[in-house]
Coordinates of C-alpha atoms in Angstrom, one line a residue:
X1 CA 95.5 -22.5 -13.2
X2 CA 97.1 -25.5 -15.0
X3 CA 98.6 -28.2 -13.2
X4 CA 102.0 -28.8 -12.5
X5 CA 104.8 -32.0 -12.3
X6 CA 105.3 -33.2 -8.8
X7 CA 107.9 -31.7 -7.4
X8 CA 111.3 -32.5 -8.5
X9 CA 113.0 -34.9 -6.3
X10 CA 116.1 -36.6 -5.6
X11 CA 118.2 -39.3 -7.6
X12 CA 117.2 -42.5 -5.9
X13 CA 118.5 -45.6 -7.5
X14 CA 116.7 -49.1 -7.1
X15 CA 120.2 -50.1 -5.1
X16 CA 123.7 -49.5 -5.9
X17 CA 125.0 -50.8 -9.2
X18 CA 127.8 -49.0 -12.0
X19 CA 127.0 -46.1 -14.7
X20 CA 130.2 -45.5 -16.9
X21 CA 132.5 -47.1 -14.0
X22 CA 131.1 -44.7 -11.9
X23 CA 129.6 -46.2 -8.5
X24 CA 125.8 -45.4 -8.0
X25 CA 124.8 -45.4 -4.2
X26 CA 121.5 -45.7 -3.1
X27 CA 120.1 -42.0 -2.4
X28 CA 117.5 -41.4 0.9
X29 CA 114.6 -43.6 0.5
X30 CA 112.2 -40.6 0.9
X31 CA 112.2 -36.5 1.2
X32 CA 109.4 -34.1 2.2
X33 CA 109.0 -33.5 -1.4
X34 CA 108.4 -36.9 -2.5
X35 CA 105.9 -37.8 0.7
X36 CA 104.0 -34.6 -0.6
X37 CA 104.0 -35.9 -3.9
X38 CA 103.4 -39.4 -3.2
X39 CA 100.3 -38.5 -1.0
X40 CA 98.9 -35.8 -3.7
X41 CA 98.7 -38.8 -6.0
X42 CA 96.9 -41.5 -3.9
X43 CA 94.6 -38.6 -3.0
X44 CA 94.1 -37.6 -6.5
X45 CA 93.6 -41.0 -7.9
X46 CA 91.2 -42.4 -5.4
X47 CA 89.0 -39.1 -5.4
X48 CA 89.2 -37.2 -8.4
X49 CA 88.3 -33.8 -7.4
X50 CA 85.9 -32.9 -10.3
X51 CA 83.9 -36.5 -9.6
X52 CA 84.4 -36.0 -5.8
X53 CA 82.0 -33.6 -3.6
X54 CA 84.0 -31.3 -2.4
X55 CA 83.4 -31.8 1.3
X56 CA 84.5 -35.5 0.9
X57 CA 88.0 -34.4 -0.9
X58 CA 88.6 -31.8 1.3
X59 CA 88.2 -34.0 4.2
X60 CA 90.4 -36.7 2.3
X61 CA 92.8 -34.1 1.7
X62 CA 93.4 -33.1 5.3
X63 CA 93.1 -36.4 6.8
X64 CA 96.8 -37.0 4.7
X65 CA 97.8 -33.9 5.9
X66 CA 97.6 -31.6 3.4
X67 CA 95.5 -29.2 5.0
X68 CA 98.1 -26.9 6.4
X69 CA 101.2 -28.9 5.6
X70 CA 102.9 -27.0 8.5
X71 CA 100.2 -27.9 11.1
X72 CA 101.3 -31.0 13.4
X73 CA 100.4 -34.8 12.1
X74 CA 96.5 -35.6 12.8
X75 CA 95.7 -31.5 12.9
X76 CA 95.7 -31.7 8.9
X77 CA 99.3 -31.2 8.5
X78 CA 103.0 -33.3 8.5
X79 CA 104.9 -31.1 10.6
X80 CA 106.5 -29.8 7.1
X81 CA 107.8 -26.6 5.8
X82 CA 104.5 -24.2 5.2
X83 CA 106.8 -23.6 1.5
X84 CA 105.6 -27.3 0.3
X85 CA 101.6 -25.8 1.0
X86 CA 102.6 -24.2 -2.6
X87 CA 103.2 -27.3 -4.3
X88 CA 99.8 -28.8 -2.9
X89 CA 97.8 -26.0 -3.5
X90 CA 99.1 -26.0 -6.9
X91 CA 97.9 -29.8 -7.8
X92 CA 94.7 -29.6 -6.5
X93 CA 94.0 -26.4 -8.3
X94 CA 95.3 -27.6 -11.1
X95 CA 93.5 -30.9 -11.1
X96 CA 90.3 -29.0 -10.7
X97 CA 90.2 -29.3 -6.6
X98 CA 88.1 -27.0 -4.4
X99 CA 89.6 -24.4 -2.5
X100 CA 88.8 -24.4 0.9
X101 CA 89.7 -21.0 1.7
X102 CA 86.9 -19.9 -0.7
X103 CA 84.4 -21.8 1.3
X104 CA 85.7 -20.9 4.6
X105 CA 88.0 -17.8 4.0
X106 CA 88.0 -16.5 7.6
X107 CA 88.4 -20.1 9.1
X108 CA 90.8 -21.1 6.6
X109 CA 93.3 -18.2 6.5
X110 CA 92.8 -17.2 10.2
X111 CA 91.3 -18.5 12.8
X112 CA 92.2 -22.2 11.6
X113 CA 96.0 -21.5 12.4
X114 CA 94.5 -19.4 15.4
X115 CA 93.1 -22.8 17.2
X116 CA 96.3 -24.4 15.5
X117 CA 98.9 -22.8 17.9
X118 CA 96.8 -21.7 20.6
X119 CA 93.8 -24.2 21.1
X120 CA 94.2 -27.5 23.3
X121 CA 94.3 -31.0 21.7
X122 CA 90.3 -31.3 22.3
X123 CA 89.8 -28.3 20.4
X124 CA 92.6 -28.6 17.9
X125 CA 90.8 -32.2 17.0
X126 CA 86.9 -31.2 17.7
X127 CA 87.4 -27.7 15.3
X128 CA 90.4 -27.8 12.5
X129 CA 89.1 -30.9 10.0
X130 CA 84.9 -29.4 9.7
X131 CA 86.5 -26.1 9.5
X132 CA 88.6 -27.3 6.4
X133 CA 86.1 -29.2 4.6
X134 CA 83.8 -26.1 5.0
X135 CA 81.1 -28.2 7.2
X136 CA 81.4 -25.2 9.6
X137 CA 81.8 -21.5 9.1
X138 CA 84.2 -19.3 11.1
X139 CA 83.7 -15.9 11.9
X140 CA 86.0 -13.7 13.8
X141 CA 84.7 -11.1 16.1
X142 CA 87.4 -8.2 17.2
X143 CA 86.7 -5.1 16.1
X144 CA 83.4 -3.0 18.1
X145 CA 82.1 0.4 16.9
X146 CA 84.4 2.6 19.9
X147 CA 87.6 0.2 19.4
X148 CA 88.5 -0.4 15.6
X149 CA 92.2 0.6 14.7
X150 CA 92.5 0.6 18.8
X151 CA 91.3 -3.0 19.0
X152 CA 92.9 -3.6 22.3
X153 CA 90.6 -0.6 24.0
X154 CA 88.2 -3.0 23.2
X155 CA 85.1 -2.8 25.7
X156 CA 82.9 -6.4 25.3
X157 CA 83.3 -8.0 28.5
X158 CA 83.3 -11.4 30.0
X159 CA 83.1 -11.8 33.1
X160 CA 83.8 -15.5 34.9
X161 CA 81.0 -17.8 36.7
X162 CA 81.9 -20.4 37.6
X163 CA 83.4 -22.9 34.7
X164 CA 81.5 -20.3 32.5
X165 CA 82.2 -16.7 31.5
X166 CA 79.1 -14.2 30.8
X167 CA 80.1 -11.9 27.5
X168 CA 78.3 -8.9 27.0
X169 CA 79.1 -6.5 24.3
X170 CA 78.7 -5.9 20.1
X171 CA 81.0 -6.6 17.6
X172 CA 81.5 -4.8 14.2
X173 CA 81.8 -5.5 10.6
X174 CA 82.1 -9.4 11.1
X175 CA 82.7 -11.1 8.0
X176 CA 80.0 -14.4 7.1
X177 CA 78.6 -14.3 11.0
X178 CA 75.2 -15.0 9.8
X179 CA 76.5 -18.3 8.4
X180 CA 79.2 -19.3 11.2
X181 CA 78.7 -21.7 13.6
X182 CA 81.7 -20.9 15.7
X183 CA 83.5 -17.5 16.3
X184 CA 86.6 -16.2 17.5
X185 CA 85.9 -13.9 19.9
X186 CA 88.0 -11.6 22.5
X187 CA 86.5 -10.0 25.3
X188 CA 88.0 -7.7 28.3
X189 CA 88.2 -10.2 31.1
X190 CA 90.0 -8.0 33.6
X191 CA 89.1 -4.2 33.6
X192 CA 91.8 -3.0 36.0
X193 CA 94.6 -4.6 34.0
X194 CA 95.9 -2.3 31.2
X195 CA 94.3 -2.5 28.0
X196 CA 96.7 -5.1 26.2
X197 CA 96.8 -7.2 29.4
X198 CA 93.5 -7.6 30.1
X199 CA 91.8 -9.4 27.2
X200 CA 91.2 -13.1 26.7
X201 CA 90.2 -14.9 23.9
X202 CA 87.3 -18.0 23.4
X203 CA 86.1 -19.7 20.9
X204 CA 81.6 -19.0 20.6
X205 CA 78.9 -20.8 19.9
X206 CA 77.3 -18.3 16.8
X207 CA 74.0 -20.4 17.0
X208 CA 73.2 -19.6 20.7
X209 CA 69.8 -17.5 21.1
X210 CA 71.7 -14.8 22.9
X211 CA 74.1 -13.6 19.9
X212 CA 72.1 -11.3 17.6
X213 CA 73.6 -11.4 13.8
X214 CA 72.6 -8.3 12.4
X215 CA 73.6 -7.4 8.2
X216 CA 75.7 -4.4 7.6
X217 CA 74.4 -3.3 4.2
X218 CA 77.7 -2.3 2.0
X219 CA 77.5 -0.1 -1.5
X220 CA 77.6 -3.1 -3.5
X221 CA 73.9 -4.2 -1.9
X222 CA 75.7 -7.1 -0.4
X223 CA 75.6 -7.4 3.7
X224 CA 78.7 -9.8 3.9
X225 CA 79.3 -7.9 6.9
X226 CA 77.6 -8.3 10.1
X227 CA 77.1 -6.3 13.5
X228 CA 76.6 -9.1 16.5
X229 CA 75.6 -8.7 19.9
X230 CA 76.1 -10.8 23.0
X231 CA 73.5 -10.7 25.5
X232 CA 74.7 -12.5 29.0
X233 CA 76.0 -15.7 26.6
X234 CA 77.6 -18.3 28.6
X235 CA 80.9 -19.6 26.9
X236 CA 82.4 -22.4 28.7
X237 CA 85.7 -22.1 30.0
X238 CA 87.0 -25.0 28.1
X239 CA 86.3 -23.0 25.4
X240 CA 88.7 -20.8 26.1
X241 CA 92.0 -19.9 23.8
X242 CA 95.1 -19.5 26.0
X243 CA 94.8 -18.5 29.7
X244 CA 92.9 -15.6 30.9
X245 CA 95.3 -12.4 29.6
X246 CA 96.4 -13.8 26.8
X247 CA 93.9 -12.2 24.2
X248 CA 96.2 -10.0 23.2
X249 CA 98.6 -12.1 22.2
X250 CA 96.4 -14.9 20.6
X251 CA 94.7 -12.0 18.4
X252 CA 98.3 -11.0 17.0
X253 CA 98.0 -14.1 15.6
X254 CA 95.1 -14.1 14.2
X255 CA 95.6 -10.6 12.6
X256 CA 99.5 -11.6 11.2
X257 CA 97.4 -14.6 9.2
X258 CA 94.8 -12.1 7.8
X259 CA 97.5 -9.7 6.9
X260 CA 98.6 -12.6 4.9
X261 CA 95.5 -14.0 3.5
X262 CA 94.2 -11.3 2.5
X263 CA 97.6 -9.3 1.0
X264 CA 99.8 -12.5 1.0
X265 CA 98.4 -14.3 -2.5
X266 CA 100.7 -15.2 -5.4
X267 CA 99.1 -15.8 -9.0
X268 CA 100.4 -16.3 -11.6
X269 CA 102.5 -13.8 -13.4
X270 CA 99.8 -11.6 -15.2
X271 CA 97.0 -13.6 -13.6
X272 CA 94.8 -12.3 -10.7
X273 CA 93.3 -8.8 -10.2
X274 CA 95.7 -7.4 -12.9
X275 CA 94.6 -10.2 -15.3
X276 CA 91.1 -8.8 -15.0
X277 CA 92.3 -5.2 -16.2
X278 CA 94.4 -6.7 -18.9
X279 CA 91.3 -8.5 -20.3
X280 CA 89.6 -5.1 -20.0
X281 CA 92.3 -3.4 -22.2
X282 CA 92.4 -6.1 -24.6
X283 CA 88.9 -6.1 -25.1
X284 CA 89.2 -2.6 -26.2
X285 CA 88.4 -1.6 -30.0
X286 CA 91.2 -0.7 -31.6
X287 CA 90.9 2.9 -32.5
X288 CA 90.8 3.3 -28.1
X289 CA 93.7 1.7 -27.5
X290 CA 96.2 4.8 -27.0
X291 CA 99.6 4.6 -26.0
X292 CA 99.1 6.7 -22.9
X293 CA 96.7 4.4 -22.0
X294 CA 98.3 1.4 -22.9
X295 CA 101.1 3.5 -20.8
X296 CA 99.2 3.5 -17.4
X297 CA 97.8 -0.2 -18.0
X298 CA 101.8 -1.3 -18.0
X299 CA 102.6 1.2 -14.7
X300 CA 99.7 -1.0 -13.1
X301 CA 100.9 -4.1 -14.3
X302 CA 104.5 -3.6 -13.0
X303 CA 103.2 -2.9 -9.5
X304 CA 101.1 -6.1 -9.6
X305 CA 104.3 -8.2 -10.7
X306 CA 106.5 -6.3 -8.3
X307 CA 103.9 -7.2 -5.4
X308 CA 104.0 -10.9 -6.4
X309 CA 107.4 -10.7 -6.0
X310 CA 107.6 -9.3 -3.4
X311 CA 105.1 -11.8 -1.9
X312 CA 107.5 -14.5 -3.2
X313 CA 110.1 -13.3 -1.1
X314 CA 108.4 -13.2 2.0
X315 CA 106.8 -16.0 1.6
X316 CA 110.4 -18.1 1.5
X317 CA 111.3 -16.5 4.3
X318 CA 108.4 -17.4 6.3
X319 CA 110.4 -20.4 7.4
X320 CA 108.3 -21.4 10.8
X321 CA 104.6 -20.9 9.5
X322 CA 104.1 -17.9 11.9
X323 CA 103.8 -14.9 9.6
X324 CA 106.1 -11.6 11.4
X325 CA 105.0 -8.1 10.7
X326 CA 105.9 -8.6 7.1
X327 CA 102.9 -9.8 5.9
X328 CA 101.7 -6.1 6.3
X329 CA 103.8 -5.1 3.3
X330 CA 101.5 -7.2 1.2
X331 CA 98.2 -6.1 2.8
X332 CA 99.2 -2.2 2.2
X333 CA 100.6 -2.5 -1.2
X334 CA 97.7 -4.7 -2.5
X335 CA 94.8 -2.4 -1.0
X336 CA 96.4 0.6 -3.2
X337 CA 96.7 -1.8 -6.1
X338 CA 93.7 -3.3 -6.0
X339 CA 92.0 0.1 -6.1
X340 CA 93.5 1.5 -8.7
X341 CA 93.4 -1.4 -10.6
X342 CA 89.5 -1.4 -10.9
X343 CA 89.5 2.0 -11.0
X344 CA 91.2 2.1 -14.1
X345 CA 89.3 -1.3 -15.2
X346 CA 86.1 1.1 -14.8
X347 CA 87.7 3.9 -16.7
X348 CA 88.3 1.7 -19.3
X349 CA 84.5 0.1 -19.7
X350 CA 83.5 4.2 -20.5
X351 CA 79.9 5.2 -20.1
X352 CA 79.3 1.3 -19.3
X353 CA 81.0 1.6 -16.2
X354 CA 78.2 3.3 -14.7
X355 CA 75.9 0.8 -14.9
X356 CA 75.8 -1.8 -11.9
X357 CA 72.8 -3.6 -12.2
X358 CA 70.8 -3.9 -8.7
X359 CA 71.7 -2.9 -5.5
X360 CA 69.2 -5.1 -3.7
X361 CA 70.2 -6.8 -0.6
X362 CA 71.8 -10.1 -0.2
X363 CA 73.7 -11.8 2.2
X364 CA 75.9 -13.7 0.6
X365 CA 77.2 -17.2 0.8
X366 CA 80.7 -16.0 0.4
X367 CA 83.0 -12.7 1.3
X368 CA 85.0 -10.8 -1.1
X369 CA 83.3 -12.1 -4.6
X370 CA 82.3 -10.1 -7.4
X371 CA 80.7 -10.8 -10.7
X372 CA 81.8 -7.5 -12.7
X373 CA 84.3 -5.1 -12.6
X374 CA 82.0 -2.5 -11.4
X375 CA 81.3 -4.5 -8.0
X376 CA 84.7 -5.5 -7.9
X377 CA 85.1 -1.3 -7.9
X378 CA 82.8 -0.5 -5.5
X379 CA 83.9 -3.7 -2.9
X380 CA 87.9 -3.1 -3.5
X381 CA 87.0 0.4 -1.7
X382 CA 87.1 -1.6 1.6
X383 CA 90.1 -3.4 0.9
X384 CA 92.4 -0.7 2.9
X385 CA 89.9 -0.5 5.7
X386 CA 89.2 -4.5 6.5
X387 CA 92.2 -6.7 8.0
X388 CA 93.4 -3.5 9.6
X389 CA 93.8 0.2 8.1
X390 CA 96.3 1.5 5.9
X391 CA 97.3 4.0 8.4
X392 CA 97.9 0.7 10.8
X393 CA 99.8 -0.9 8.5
X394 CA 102.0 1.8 8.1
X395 CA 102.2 2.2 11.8
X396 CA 103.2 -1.6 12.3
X397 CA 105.7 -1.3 9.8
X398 CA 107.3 1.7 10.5
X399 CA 107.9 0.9 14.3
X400 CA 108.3 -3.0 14.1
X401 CA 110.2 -3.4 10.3
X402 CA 112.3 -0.4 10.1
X403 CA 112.6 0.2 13.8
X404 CA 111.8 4.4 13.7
X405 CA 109.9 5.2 17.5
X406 CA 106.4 4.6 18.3
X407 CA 103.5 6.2 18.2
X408 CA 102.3 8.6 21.3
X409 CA 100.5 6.4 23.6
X410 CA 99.3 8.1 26.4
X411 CA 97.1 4.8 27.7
X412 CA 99.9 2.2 27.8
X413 CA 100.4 2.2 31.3
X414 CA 97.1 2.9 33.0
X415 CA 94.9 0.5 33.6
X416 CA 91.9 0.0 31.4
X417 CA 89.1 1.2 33.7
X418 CA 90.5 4.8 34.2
X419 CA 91.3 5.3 30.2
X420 CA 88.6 8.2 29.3
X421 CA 86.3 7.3 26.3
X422 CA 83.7 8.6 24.8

């Protein structure tokens, strides 16, 4: 990504004076775009980003509040329009930044705006700037093997003890556990409420001896998934995210943020996943480059720049920095994409595409990275399973977007404890 001008900004003369007998009056001293501007260029000036360790920018970076530009002034943001994020992400990209989303993408895309709305000042001050800088690494901890798409039948439970609560339960497929220091986690707190009523959500200590990290192994050898188990681990009740009930409704915005960040991204036009099948055509001898095949590289190509477009769109609209049930647009049309991008990326490398390399084990220090198009094959399978199904998505939009009637739920009024399950 090559960097761009500052934002364009205002006239603002030096005073008022004449132009052609034409009266020139001072214009506002300052706008949001030129405080973004002018703070992009002190913090690029006094720490060049490919001089500077990247912990120390990023630090520098949301200490001006450039963070989340949306978050409120000492949370690492300026109480601005989430649009101007854009401009800054932009800049430091182009200058060669890091990217703290790719150090910390759970933290960074959701449970860092998570703590944001829902966390008190202590925590909002104690967990938002490490998070950024990558000093600590979030995990989030919803789903459990008998309550996936149904995440609020959830069964984990915390129970209170004082100014403590006991959890016991296992989580599923959590992203980067074994390197997170803190979690987000949700547990049933009240069994005889109904299932959306009785969760609450806290923010865990990873580290303690009583949560067991175990690897998921995954068909591209990696384990960036995790299983982890809580074992009568005490999580203070200052710890907690919203007041007892109020899982439910601190999750939904957690999950609106992964829809996002994870389905939500806008490269360049031609750049991104459909970049890397591009290269793959053009890389191509010549006597394989056939117009049908050329002909379902393009069809590919214009669903990619219709996505980003789309993306655009939503993205202006997202005026308050909460994302709506929008962002699962992005997250269903870019699993699709995504997979039959590299499916047809594959296709394209012919007998080559067969050959992976090894499928030893690794956990690695970072989710959702791939080296070759035949990883990024096999790990785009997950992509319409993780951040909530396809078949969700289309629920969520079909009943929440375009109004049609809900689902049959034959639980929503009885109280957790007397739902049958297996």
């Amino acid at each position: 990504m090559t960097a761009i001008p500052p934002a364009r900004m205002r006239f603002r003369a030096p005073g008022a004076g004449t132009f052609s007998g034409m009266t020139v009056t001072e214009a506002p001293a300052t706008t949001d775009e030129q405080q973004i501007s002018d703070l992009l260029d002190d913090l690029l000036e006094k720490f060049p980003p490919t001089s500077t360790e990247a912990r120390v920018f990023l630090g520098e970076q949301f200490d001006r509040g450039l963070a989340w530009v949306h978050f409120p002034v000492g949370h690492g943001g300026l109480g601005l329009n989430p649009k101007l994020q854009k401009t800054i992400n932009e800049r430091v990209f182009g200058a060669g930044g890091p990217n703290a989303g790719y150090r910390n993408p759970i933290g960074y895309g959701m449970t860092g705006p998570t703590v944001a709305v829902w966390g008190s000042e202590e925590q909002k001050t104690r967990y938002l700037r490490p998070l950024f800088t990558g000093e600590e690494i979030w995990a989030q901890l919803f789903s459990e093997p008998g309550s996936g798409s149904d995440f609020a039948g959830l069964s984990s439970r915390g129970v209170r003890d004082g100014d403590e609560w006991v959890v016991n339960g296992q989580k599923v497929w959590t992203t980067l556990a074994h390197l997170s220091k803190w979690g987000l986690l949700v547990v049933r707190t009240n069994p005889e409420a109904v299932k959306h009523a009785g969760l609450t959500a806290f923010v865990v200590d990873m580290q303690d001896p009583t949560v067991d990290i175990r690897p998921l192994r995954q068909m591209t050898g990696e384990a960036e998934f995790n299983e982890v188990y809580f074992t009568d681990t005490r999580v203070p009740d200052s710890e907690r995210l919203g007041e007892p009930g109020d899982g439910w409704r601190v999750s939904l915005t957690t999950l609106m943020n992964e829809r996002v960040s994870i389905g939500g991204s806008i490269p360049g036009k031609g750049s991104g996943t459909i970049g890397h099948l591009v290269k793959a055509w053009q890389d191509l001898p010549d006597e394989q480059k056939d117009a049908a095949t050329l002909d379902e590289v393009m069809k590919l190509w214009s669903r990619a720049e219709v996505l980003r477009l789309t993306n655009i769109r939503a993205n202006q609209n997202r005026k308050l920095g909460d994302p709506g049930p929008e962002g699962s647009i992005g997250k269903m049309a870019s699993a699709d994409l995504n997979k039959d991008i590299y499916a047809k990326a594959v296709d394209l490398l012919g007998a080559e595409g067969m050959l992976y390399g090894s499928y030893e084990m690794v956990r690695p220090e970072t989710a959702m990275g791939y080296d070759t198009l035949q990883k990024a094959f096999l790990r785009s399978r997950a992509n319409s399973i993780e951040g909530g199904t396809t078949e969700v998505m289309k629920n969520i939009l079909g009943e929440r977007v375009l109004g049609l009637p809900g689902d049959v739920r034959v639980d929503r009024d009885v109280p957790w404890s007397q739902v049958p399950r297996n």
